[in-house]
Short mmCIF file of C-alpha atoms in Angstrom, two decimals:
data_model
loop_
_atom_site.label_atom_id
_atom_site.label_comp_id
_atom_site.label_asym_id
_atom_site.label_seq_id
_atom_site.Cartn_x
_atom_site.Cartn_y
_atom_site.Cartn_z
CA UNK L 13 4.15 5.68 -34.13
CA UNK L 14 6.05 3.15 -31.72
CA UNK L 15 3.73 0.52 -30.72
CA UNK L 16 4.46 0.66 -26.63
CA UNK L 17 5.40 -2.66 -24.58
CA UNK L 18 4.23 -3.87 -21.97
CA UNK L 19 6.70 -4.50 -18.70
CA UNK L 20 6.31 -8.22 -17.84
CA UNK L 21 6.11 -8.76 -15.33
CA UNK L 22 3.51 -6.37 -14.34
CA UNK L 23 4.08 -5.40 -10.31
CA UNK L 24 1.55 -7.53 -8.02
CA UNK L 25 0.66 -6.33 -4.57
CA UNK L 26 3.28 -6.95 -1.76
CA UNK L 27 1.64 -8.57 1.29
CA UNK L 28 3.46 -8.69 4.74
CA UNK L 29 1.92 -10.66 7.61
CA UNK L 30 3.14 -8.58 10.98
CA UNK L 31 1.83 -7.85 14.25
CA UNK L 32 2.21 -4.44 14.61
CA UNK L 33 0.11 -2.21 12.90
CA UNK L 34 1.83 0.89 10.87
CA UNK L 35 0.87 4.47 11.64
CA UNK L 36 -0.83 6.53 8.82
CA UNK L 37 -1.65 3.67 6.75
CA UNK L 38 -5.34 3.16 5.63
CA UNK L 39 -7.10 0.14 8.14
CA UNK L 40 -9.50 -2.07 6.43
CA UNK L 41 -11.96 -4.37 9.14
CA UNK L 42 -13.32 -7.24 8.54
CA UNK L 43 -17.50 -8.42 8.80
CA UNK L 44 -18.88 -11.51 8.65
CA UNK L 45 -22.32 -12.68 7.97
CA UNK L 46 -24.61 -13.67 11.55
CA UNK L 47 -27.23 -15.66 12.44
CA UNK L 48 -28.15 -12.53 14.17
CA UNK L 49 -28.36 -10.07 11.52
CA UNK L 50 -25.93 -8.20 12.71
CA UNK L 51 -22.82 -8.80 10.89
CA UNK L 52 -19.87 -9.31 13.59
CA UNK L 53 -17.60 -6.96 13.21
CA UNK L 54 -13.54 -7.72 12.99
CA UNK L 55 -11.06 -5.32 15.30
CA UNK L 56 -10.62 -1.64 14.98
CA UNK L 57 -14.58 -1.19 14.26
CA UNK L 58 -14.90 0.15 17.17
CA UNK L 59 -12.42 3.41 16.20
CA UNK L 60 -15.24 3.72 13.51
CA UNK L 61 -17.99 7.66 13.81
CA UNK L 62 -21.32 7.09 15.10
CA UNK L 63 -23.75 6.70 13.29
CA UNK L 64 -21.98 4.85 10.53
CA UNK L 65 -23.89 1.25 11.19
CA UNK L 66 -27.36 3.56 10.06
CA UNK L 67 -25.71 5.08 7.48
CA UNK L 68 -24.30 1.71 5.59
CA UNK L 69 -26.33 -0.75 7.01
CA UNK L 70 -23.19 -3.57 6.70
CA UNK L 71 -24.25 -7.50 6.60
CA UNK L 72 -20.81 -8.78 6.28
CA UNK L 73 -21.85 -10.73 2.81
CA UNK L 74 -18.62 -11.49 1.13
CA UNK L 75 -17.43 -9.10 -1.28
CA UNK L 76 -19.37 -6.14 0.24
CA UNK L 77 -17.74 -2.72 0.81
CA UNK L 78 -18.04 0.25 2.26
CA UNK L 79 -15.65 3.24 2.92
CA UNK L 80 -16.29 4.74 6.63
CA UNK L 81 -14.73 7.67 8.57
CA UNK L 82 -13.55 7.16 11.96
CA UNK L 83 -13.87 9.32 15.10
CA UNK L 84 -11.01 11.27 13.98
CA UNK L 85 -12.48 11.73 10.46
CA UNK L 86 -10.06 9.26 9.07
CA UNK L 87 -11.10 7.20 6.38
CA UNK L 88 -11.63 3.12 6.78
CA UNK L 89 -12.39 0.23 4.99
CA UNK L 90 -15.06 -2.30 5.57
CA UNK L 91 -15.47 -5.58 3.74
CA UNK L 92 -17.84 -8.90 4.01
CA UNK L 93 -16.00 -11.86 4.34
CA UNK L 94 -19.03 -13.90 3.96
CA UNK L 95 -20.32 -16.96 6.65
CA UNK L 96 -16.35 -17.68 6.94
CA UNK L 97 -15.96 -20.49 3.95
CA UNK L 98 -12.88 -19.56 2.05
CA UNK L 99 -14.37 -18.33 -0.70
CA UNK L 100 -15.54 -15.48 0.84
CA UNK L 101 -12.64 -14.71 2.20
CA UNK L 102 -10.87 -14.86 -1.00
CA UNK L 103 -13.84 -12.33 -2.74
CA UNK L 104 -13.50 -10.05 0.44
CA UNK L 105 -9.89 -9.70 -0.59
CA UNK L 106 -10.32 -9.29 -4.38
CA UNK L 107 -13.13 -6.17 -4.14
CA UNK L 108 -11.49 -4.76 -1.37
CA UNK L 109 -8.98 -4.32 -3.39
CA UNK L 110 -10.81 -3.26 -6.48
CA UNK L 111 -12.92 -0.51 -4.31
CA UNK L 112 -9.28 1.04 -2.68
CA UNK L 113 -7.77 1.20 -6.28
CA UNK L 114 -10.78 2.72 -7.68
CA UNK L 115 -11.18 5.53 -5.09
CA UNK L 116 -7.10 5.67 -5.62
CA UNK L 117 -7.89 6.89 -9.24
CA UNK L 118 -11.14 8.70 -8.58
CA UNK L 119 -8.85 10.72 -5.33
CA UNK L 120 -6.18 10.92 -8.38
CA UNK L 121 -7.95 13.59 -10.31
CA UNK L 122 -9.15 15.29 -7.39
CA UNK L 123 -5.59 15.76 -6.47
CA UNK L 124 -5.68 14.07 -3.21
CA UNK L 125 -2.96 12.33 -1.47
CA UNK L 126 -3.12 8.91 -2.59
CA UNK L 127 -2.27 6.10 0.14
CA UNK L 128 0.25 3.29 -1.50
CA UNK L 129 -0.62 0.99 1.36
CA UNK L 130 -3.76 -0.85 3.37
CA UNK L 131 -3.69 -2.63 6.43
CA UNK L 132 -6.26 -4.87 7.51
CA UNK L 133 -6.25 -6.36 11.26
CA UNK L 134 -6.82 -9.91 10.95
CA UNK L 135 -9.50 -11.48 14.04
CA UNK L 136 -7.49 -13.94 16.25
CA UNK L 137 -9.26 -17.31 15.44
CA UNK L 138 -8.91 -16.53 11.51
CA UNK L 139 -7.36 -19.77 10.17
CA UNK L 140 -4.83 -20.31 7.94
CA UNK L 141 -6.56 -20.85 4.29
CA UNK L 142 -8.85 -17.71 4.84
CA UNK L 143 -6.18 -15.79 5.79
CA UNK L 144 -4.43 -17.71 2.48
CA UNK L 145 -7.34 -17.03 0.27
CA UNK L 146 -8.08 -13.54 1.47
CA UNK L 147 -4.45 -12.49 0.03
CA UNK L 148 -4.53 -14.86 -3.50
CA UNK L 149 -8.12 -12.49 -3.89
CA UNK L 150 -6.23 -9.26 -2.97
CA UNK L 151 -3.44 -9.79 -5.06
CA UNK L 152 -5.16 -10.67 -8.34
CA UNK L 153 -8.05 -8.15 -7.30
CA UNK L 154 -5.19 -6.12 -7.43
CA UNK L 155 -3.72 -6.71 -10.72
CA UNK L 156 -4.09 -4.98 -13.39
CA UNK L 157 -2.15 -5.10 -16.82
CA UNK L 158 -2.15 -2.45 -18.92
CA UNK L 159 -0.59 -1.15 -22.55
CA UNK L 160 0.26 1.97 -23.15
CA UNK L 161 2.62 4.66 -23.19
CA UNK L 162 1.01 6.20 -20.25
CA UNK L 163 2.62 5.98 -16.46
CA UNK L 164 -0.01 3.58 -14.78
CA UNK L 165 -2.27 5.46 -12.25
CA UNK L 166 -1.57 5.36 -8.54
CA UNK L 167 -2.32 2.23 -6.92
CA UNK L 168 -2.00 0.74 -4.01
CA UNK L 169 1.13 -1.77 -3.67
CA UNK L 170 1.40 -2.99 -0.64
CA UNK L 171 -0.82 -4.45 1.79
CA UNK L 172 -0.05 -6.01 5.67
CA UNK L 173 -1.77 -8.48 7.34
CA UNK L 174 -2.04 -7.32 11.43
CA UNK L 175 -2.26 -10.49 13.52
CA UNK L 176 -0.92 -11.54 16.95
CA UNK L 177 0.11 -15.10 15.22
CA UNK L 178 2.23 -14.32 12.52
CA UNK L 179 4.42 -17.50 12.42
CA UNK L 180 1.54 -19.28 11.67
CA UNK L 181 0.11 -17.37 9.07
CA UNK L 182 2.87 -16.48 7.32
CA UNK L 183 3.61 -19.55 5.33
CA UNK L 184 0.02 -19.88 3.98
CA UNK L 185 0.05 -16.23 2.84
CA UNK L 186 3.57 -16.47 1.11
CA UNK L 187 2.09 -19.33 -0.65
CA UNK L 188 -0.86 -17.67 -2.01
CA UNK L 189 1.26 -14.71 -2.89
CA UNK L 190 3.18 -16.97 -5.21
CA UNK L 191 0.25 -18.44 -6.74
CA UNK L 192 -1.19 -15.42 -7.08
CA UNK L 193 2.32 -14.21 -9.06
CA UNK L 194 2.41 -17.07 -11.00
CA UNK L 195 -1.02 -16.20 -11.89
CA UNK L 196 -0.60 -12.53 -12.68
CA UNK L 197 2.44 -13.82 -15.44
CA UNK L 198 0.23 -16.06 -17.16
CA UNK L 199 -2.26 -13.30 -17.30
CA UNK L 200 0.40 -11.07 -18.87
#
């Protein structure tokens, strides 16, 4: 029996920084941890049913969560970024990730239509290295090297970064992309 081999590189996640969001492609929005309780909730929460804050009860710690239908009964994504440190940020990115890819392959044998993209709208005053570390955590959450003879499942493979500043951002972001490449080759 041929022992199979591996294709090195192994694909990484694709990340675009734009400002225009893309129709039909999944949304993620962003929480953050508040003095309040309350997490505070990034853009497009507000497209989210009612009801949904009772039914997940979010607190925007980073690395948490949660899939949520819209008004339109579309599905959403939202994930804890933490009290803003980039850390969190770069854990929000990593299990986002991880929780997409593993619905992906749950959805997979279900035989539903599997999304190859996420967006996620960025807030305004994000800065630079969150937005930096948010993508390094996405793109290695993201990774995943495999051998065997079977075709890898459905994942997603591209993700864009919504922001009315994308000059400034997207510098920082290419950078972590490439650190996050060179790190996926070492890994393989």
């Amino acid at each position: 029996m041929p022992v199979p081999s591996p294709s090195i590189p192994t694909p990484v996640l694709e990340v675009e920084v734009t400002s225009e969001p893309r129709r039909g492609v999944p949304l993620a929005v962003l929480a953050a941890e508040s003095d309040r309780g309350e997490p505070v909730l990034g853009p497009g929460a507000d497209e989210f049913a009612e009801g949904w804050r009772t039914a997940v009860s979010p607190t925007g710690k980073a690395g948490e969560v949660h899939a949520i239908p819209t008004r339109d009964n579309q599905l959403r994504w939202l994930v804890g970024t933490g009290e803003g440190a980039v850390a969190g940020w770069r854990c929000a990115g990593a299990t986002l990730l991880r929780a997409v890819n593993a619905r992906a392959d749950a959805e997979r044998h279900s035989g539903g239509k599997l999304p190859h993209s996420l967006q996620l709208r960025l807030p305004e005053n994000v800065e630079p290295a969150q937005a930096a570390a948010f993508v390094l955590g996405a793109v290695l959450g993201a990774y995943r090297f495999r051998v065997t003879t079977e075709s890898p499942p459905q994942i997603i493979t591209a993700l864009r970064l919504i922001t009315p500043r994308p000059g400034i951002l997207a510098e920082p972001v290419r950078r972590a992309t490439v650190l996050a490449r060179a790190t996926a080759l070492t890994r393989d």
